[in-house]
Amino acid sequence: MASAEVRAVSPENGTGTTDQPSTSAGPGAQKANDDTSKLVQDVLSSEIGISVMLNRLKQSITSAKEFSQFLKKRAQLEEEHANSLKKLCKSSHEIMQRGEHRGGTFGKAYEEMLMVHERMADNGLMFATSLHQMSEDLNELAQVADKSRKGWKQSGLAAEQRVAELEAAMRKSKSKYDALAEEYDRARTGDTSGRQGGKMFGFKGHKSGAQHEEDLLRKAQAAEQDYQGKVQVAASERSELEAKTRPETVQALQDLIRECDSGLALQMQKFASFNEKLVLSNGLSISPLKKEGNECKSLRECILAIDNEKDLNDYLMSHHPRLQPKTGLPKYEKNHLLDAHRTPAASTQNISQHQGSSGGYQPPPNMFPSNSRSNTFSETPLSTSAPLGHSYGQSVGSVPLLGGATRPSSQPQHERSFSHGNLLNQASSSGGQQYRSVIPQSQPSNVRYNGGYGSTSTSQGPPQLGVLPFQSSQSQQPQSQSYGQSQQGSSSSTALQRASPPLGPHLSQPVFGVSLARLYERDGLAVPMVVYQCIQAVDLFGLNVEGIYRLSGSLPHVNKLKHLFDTDCHSENLDFRNPENFFHDVNSVAGLLKQFFRDLPDPLMTRENYQAFIEAAKHEDDIVRRDSLHAIINSLPDPNYATLRALVLHLHRVMENSASNRMSSQNLAIVFGPTLMGTAPGGNVADAGWQVRVIDTILQNTFQIFDDDD
C-alpha cells in the first residue's frame, strides 16, 4: 500500500505532491494527518473500498468529458469570431479602395486599424487551435480511464462476490452441523421430546434408540467435515482477497483517479494561461510596447494621425489641373445674318414685343434629342421657296425636329425599336436648313404646341422629342393658334404683324400632383417644364457637387420653388440658368425634381408595369435583364417614355462625373428606385432591392436602351 500513497493532487494548483509529512508541520497537524490516513485506509481495506473507488473514478471521468466539451465549444466560438473578423476586414478593405471613399490620412489610418483587427483575428485563430488540441487530449484521457475502470470493476467486484458466496455457504453448513449436533445430544441423553413411544419410524421399519443415536452421530460427523472444509476455502479466498486482489484493484483505481484529475487540472491551467496570452496579444496589437527601432503605432495613435484639413486641401489640389482658363464676363454678340434677313420694322417690333412678354428661356433644339423609339412622324411638307431666317412665323408641327427626312402625313407610325444603332443621325446635310424654312401662306399650319410653347423662336418650354403619335389635333383644339399663323396672305399688313403675343396656359394651374398625360394635354410639352428646368440647373451647376440627389436641399427653398411652379410657371424667376433664381442651392433643385416624381398620381414607370419591372430585374443574365427592361420601357405611355428618357440621359451625365460627385449608378439607383417606380402594390419591402437593380441596369445600359444623337 505504500506505492499507492506516492502522489496526491494538491487542491490549490492541481500539481502532484508527495504524501510525506512536512517537517515544518506542528504536532497537531501531524496527528490530524495520521488520523486522516487511518480513516482513509480503513475505508480502502474494507468490503466497500472497491465500489467507493469506482464511483469516485466515474466522477473524474465525467468531469473531464464535460470540460473537454466546454473547450470544444469555446474553440468553435473563437474560430467563428476570428473568421468573421477577417472577413469583415477584407470586405471593408475592398470597399475603401473604391473612389467613393476618403483617402489621405484618413485612408491610411483606416488601413492601419484594419491591420490591427487582422492581427487580433490571427490571435483568435491560434487560441482556437490550442483549445481544439486540449479538448482532444482531455477526451482521449477520459476514454482511456473509462476503459480501465470497466476492467478493474469486473475483476475487483468478481473477487468480492466470490468471497461473499463462500462465506454464505460456510454459514449454511455451520447451521446444518449445529442442528445435527443438538439432535445427537438429545438422543444420547435420552431426551424423548419429539419422539413417539421411544421408537423411531423410518421407511425401512422401526429403529431402536441405539440405532438412531448411531445414525445421528454419523450425520453430525459428516456435517462437521463439510463445514470445516468450507471454512478453510472461505478463509483462503478472503485472505487472498485482502492480501492481493483488493489492494491491487484499489491501487489501480487510485492511480486512474489521480491521472485523470491531474490531466484535468493541467488542461485547466493551460486554458487559463492561453486566455491570458490571448488578452495580452490583443492588447499588444492595439497598443504595442515602445522599443527602439519599433515603429508600430497604437490604435489610438493611428486614429489621432487623421488630419481632416490636410485631406480636404489635398483633395481640392488634385482637381486643380482640371480648371479651365479664366475668361471675362459674357458679352452679347448680335448675328448680322438676322439683320440681313429681317422684314420691315413692324415685324421687328412684333418680335421684340413677343420676346419681351415671354420673359422665359428658349432651350436649344437638341437639348432632348429623340431616339429610334418613335422614328416616324406625320409631318407637313415644307416649301423651299420661302425665305430663310423667319422661323418665328412657323409651328413646331411644320419642323422636322429630328433632323431627318419628312414623312407623308398619310403614314403615321409608332415604332419603338430594340436597335442599338443611332437611326437619328441619318439626316441629310440640308436638314439644318429646315429649321429656318416657313410654310407657304396659302396653306394652314399644322399646330402642334400652342400658347407660349407654340413657336420655335418664342417657346419658353423645353425642346420636344418631335411629333409623337399621341400629339393629335384633338388635344390642341382648345388652345389658340401660334403667333403669326392667324391670317393667310397678310404678310404686308402692319397691323397683323403687330399682333399680341400668344396666350400661354392659365395662371394658377398646378404642376405638382398632376399626371404626365394631363400635363401634356394642357401644356403641350412631352417633358414637363419643371423637369427640364431642374435638369438644366443640375447640368450647369451640380454635376461636380458631392452627393447630388443624395443630400437633401433646403425645405423652405423647395417649397417656394414648388409654389412658384404651381402658380406661375412662366415667371422669369423660373429660368434656372440664373442660380439666383434657385437661391444658389442646387441641392434644393435636385430635391424639387425628386418631389415632382414622388407627387405623381401614377409613378413615372407606372403601377401597371411595376411587377413586370421586378420580374425582369430578377434575371441573372445581364443581357436578358437589359433586353427585358428595354421591352417594358418601350411599352410605356409616350409622356412617360419621353420624361424617363430625358431623366436617364441626365442621370448618366451625373454618373460620368462620379469621381467628383461620388454618385455612382448604384447610389443613383438607391435614390431614384422608389421615386420612379413607387411602392409595391402589396407593400412588399423586399422589392426595394429589385427596384435598385432596375434603375442601376437602366443607367448602366443607357445608350443601349435610349439612343443619344447629341
XYZ file of C-alpha atoms in Angstrom, residues 87-465:
379
model
C -13.975 38.561 -43.476
C -15.104 41.952 -42.200
C -11.596 43.384 -42.562
C -11.289 42.046 -46.096
C -14.649 43.405 -47.273
C -14.057 46.770 -45.605
C -10.614 46.994 -47.223
C -12.092 46.296 -50.672
C -14.812 48.899 -50.172
C -12.329 51.542 -49.020
C -10.285 51.011 -52.185
C -13.135 52.429 -54.276
C -13.068 56.035 -55.344
C -16.204 56.932 -53.416
C -14.386 56.881 -50.069
C -11.903 59.227 -48.486
C -8.173 58.858 -48.885
C -5.213 60.706 -47.440
C -4.508 60.436 -43.730
C -7.960 59.006 -43.077
C -7.433 56.189 -45.591
C -4.038 55.374 -44.087
C -5.430 55.338 -40.531
C -8.300 53.143 -41.651
C -5.897 50.637 -43.230
C -3.800 50.530 -40.050
C -6.953 49.965 -37.994
C -7.883 47.027 -40.232
C -4.373 45.583 -39.812
C -4.787 45.706 -36.024
C -8.048 43.785 -36.324
C -6.426 41.239 -38.625
C -3.716 40.594 -36.017
C -6.420 40.153 -33.393
C -8.164 37.679 -35.684
C -4.889 35.718 -36.088
C -4.523 35.599 -32.300
C -8.061 34.270 -32.027
C -7.371 31.523 -34.581
C -4.243 30.419 -32.689
C -6.227 30.378 -29.439
C -8.989 28.297 -31.052
C -6.435 25.789 -32.413
C -4.916 25.348 -28.954
C -8.327 24.783 -27.400
C -9.158 22.154 -30.022
C -5.963 20.261 -29.188
C -6.631 20.476 -25.441
C -10.151 19.177 -25.940
C -8.928 16.183 -27.941
C -6.223 15.320 -25.360
C -8.638 15.523 -22.456
C -11.266 13.485 -24.238
C -8.685 10.784 -25.025
C -7.620 10.697 -21.355
C -11.229 10.270 -20.239
C -11.806 7.426 -22.691
C -8.691 5.525 -21.526
C -9.687 5.960 -17.882
C -13.229 4.770 -18.575
C -11.972 1.658 -20.362
C -9.603 0.816 -17.490
C -12.365 1.375 -14.961
C -14.560 -1.218 -16.626
C -11.754 -3.823 -16.480
C -10.965 -3.260 -12.815
C -14.632 -3.174 -11.944
C -15.141 -6.628 -13.431
C -12.121 -8.244 -11.723
C -12.423 -6.497 -8.351
C -16.132 -6.940 -7.829
C -15.963 -10.576 -9.048
C -13.461 -11.438 -6.286
C -15.576 -9.699 -3.675
C -18.660 -11.551 -4.877
C -16.881 -14.926 -4.805
C -15.747 -14.460 -1.195
C -19.237 -13.406 -0.181
C -20.741 -16.517 -1.733
C -18.194 -18.829 0.003
C -18.890 -17.246 3.351
C -22.627 -17.662 2.833
C -22.140 -21.392 2.060
C -19.930 -21.713 5.113
C -22.592 -20.228 7.348
C -25.236 -22.551 5.920
C -23.005 -25.606 6.531
C -22.406 -24.473 10.107
C -26.151 -24.208 10.722
C -26.650 -27.805 9.495
C -23.777 -29.051 11.579
C -25.141 -27.364 14.725
C -28.624 -28.814 14.172
C -27.320 -32.418 13.847
C -25.122 -31.996 16.919
C -28.076 -30.909 19.059
C -30.232 -33.781 17.808
C -27.472 -36.300 18.595
C -27.131 -34.842 22.061
C -30.825 -35.346 22.766
C -30.699 -38.927 21.530
C -27.657 -39.693 23.671
C -29.110 -38.211 26.892
C -32.429 -39.945 26.477
C -34.456 -36.909 25.799
C -37.552 -38.276 24.091
C -39.114 -34.972 23.178
C -40.127 -35.117 19.625
C -40.193 -38.907 19.598
C -43.249 -41.264 19.716
C -43.072 -44.033 22.372
C -39.331 -44.218 22.308
C -39.336 -45.680 18.790
C -38.201 -44.090 15.605
C -40.084 -44.677 12.409
C -38.456 -44.875 9.036
C -39.002 -46.211 5.588
C -37.296 -49.489 6.363
C -39.085 -50.132 9.603
C -38.712 -49.183 13.201
C -35.294 -48.270 14.677
C -34.192 -48.682 18.207
C -32.698 -45.839 20.249
C -29.198 -47.122 19.813
C -29.503 -47.315 16.087
C -30.936 -43.819 15.958
C -28.150 -42.423 18.068
C -25.591 -44.055 15.820
C -27.148 -42.536 12.668
C -27.213 -39.076 14.163
C -23.582 -39.360 15.183
C -22.594 -40.375 11.673
C -24.514 -37.428 10.122
C -23.063 -34.952 12.594
C -19.556 -36.082 11.790
C -20.191 -35.670 8.012
C -21.634 -32.179 8.547
C -18.632 -31.281 10.639
C -16.237 -32.294 7.899
C -18.235 -30.319 5.302
C -18.332 -27.261 7.494
C -14.631 -27.482 8.213
C -13.843 -27.676 4.502
C -15.954 -24.673 3.628
C -14.382 -22.668 6.404
C -10.940 -23.412 5.055
C -11.949 -22.423 1.483
C -13.664 -19.195 2.600
C -10.702 -18.273 4.780
C -8.284 -18.897 1.943
C -10.282 -16.792 -0.534
C -10.693 -13.954 1.942
C -7.014 -13.977 2.735
C -6.181 -13.769 -0.953
C -8.763 -11.001 -1.438
C -7.486 -8.899 1.438
C -3.845 -9.522 0.748
C -3.721 -9.244 -3.032
C -6.876 -8.687 -5.112
C -8.453 -5.834 -3.159
C -5.234 -3.808 -2.660
C -4.272 -4.188 -6.321
C -7.712 -3.070 -7.509
C -7.829 -0.155 -5.096
C -4.301 0.905 -6.053
C -5.111 0.768 -9.777
C -8.295 2.792 -9.277
C -6.355 5.329 -7.202
C -3.801 5.710 -9.983
C -6.536 6.213 -12.580
C -8.267 8.810 -10.420
C -5.047 10.719 -9.854
C -4.076 10.556 -13.525
C -7.498 11.767 -14.656
C -7.626 14.519 -12.042
C -4.080 15.643 -12.803
C -4.806 15.770 -16.544
C -7.958 17.768 -15.954
C -6.164 20.219 -13.653
C -3.313 20.570 -16.172
C -5.681 21.386 -19.040
C -7.469 23.955 -16.889
C -4.121 25.575 -16.077
C -3.276 25.684 -19.792
C -6.709 27.174 -20.525
C -6.104 29.958 -18.031
C -2.636 30.576 -19.472
C -3.926 30.690 -23.073
C -6.648 33.154 -22.077
C -4.052 35.441 -20.546
C -1.901 35.098 -23.658
C -4.859 35.931 -25.933
C -5.777 39.050 -23.996
C -2.146 40.145 -23.775
C -1.583 39.587 -27.519
C -4.682 41.579 -28.399
C -3.602 44.311 -26.051
C -0.161 44.469 -27.646
C -1.789 44.565 -31.074
C -3.874 47.563 -30.022
C -1.120 49.282 -28.067
C 2.356 47.769 -28.738
C 5.285 48.323 -26.410
C 7.564 51.203 -27.300
C 11.045 49.979 -28.144
C 13.947 51.412 -30.099
C 13.575 50.588 -33.769
C 9.952 49.542 -33.317
C 7.769 51.840 -35.411
C 4.461 50.093 -34.678
C 1.814 52.598 -33.658
C -1.062 52.005 -31.307
C -4.638 52.146 -32.496
C -5.127 55.442 -30.697
C -2.075 56.948 -32.399
C -3.328 55.788 -35.798
C -6.675 57.491 -35.254
C -5.119 60.673 -33.892
C -2.976 60.916 -37.045
C -6.045 61.794 -39.132
C -5.783 65.371 -40.443
C -9.132 66.363 -41.918
C -7.940 69.769 -43.085
C -4.963 68.289 -44.922
C -7.149 65.639 -46.583
C -9.564 68.300 -47.791
C -6.793 70.518 -49.166
C -5.088 67.591 -50.906
C -8.361 66.554 -52.492
C -9.013 70.067 -53.791
C -5.452 70.404 -55.046
C -5.808 67.167 -57.022
C -8.594 68.828 -59.037
C -6.594 71.941 -59.800
C -5.314 70.663 -63.194
C -8.923 70.341 -64.334
C -9.616 74.046 -64.010
C -10.499 75.822 -67.255
C -8.725 79.035 -68.231
C -10.414 82.094 -66.783
C -12.461 84.161 -69.193
C -14.083 87.531 -68.877
C -17.732 88.277 -68.390
C -20.036 87.052 -71.182
C -20.847 89.663 -73.831
C -23.768 89.882 -76.218
C -22.876 89.482 -79.896
C -25.571 90.190 -82.478
C -25.723 87.922 -85.513
C -25.532 90.013 -88.690
C -27.491 87.385 -90.645
C -30.543 88.150 -88.513
C -30.428 91.818 -89.553
C -29.828 90.938 -93.215
C -32.990 88.800 -93.459
C -35.216 90.806 -91.118
C -38.507 92.089 -92.605
C -39.713 95.682 -92.229
C -39.717 97.465 -88.896
C -43.236 96.442 -87.978
C -42.244 92.768 -87.974
C -39.136 93.558 -85.938
C -41.212 95.412 -83.390
C -43.651 92.498 -83.222
C -40.872 90.011 -82.467
C -39.333 92.266 -79.827
C -42.680 92.676 -78.077
C -43.319 88.940 -78.087
C -39.889 88.058 -76.739
C -40.214 90.687 -74.076
C -43.607 89.365 -72.997
C -42.449 85.782 -72.702
C -39.592 86.564 -70.361
C -38.620 82.908 -70.404
C -35.766 80.890 -71.763
C -35.794 79.055 -75.101
C -33.611 75.960 -74.876
C -31.521 74.730 -77.777
C -33.378 72.460 -80.189
C -31.249 69.361 -79.409
C -31.480 69.503 -75.626
C -33.648 66.355 -75.566
C -32.960 64.502 -78.831
C -35.275 61.755 -79.896
C -34.254 58.175 -80.499
C -35.354 55.207 -82.523
C -38.288 54.540 -80.229
C -40.508 56.767 -82.421
C -38.659 57.277 -85.682
C -41.610 58.025 -87.995
C -43.807 61.110 -87.639
C -46.544 62.875 -89.568
C -45.027 66.000 -90.995
C -46.396 68.739 -93.190
C -44.422 69.043 -96.452
C -42.133 72.020 -96.435
C -41.809 74.689 -99.105
C -38.314 75.566 -100.108
C -39.435 78.719 -101.865
C -39.987 80.670 -98.663
C -37.199 82.948 -97.432
C -34.878 81.630 -94.729
C -34.463 83.051 -91.257
C -38.155 83.619 -90.357
C -38.681 80.739 -88.019
C -40.774 82.941 -85.708
C -43.754 82.532 -88.051
C -43.954 78.710 -88.141
C -45.247 76.000 -85.856
C -43.328 73.137 -84.319
C -45.509 70.745 -86.238
C -44.078 72.013 -89.502
C -40.434 71.463 -88.483
C -38.776 68.012 -88.577
C -37.191 68.262 -85.142
C -35.251 65.039 -85.580
C -33.246 66.482 -88.461
C -34.302 63.661 -90.785
C -36.372 63.423 -93.938
C -40.010 64.294 -93.665
C -42.731 61.653 -93.867
C -46.087 61.862 -95.622
C -48.900 62.591 -93.236
C -50.849 59.614 -94.543
C -48.444 57.086 -92.940
C -48.174 57.732 -89.172
C -46.265 55.105 -87.247
C -45.477 54.346 -83.624
C -42.360 52.203 -83.572
C -40.111 51.537 -80.548
C -37.060 49.661 -81.719
C -34.608 47.463 -79.832
C -31.849 48.512 -82.205
C -28.691 49.790 -80.563
C -27.693 51.825 -83.601
C -28.379 55.536 -83.830
C -31.006 55.902 -86.517
C -31.323 59.591 -85.854
C -28.081 60.645 -87.446
C -29.106 59.734 -90.989
C -30.415 63.169 -91.897
C -29.069 64.961 -94.944
C -26.723 67.893 -94.656
C -29.581 70.216 -95.551
C -31.590 69.166 -92.515
C -30.282 72.089 -90.502
C -31.769 74.499 -93.047
C -35.228 73.090 -92.436
C -35.401 74.844 -89.102
C -35.304 78.169 -90.876
C -37.940 77.419 -93.539
C -41.530 78.547 -93.313
C -44.859 77.215 -94.569
C -46.409 78.829 -97.651
C -49.013 81.302 -96.504
C -51.598 79.674 -98.729
C -51.542 76.511 -96.579
C -52.744 76.416 -92.955
C -50.213 75.492 -90.303
C -50.261 72.173 -88.542
C -50.468 73.424 -84.972
C -48.728 71.008 -82.505
C -47.926 73.114 -79.473
C -49.877 76.244 -78.764
C -49.636 79.137 -76.412
C -46.278 80.170 -75.017
C -44.725 76.937 -76.275
C -46.048 77.063 -79.841
C -43.393 78.734 -81.998
C -39.778 77.839 -82.352
C -38.460 81.326 -81.537
C -40.843 82.242 -78.736
C -41.118 78.996 -76.809
C -40.426 79.072 -73.107
C -40.662 75.325 -72.762
C -38.072 72.637 -73.305
C -37.318 71.275 -76.784
C -39.560 68.400 -77.677
C -38.886 64.900 -78.929
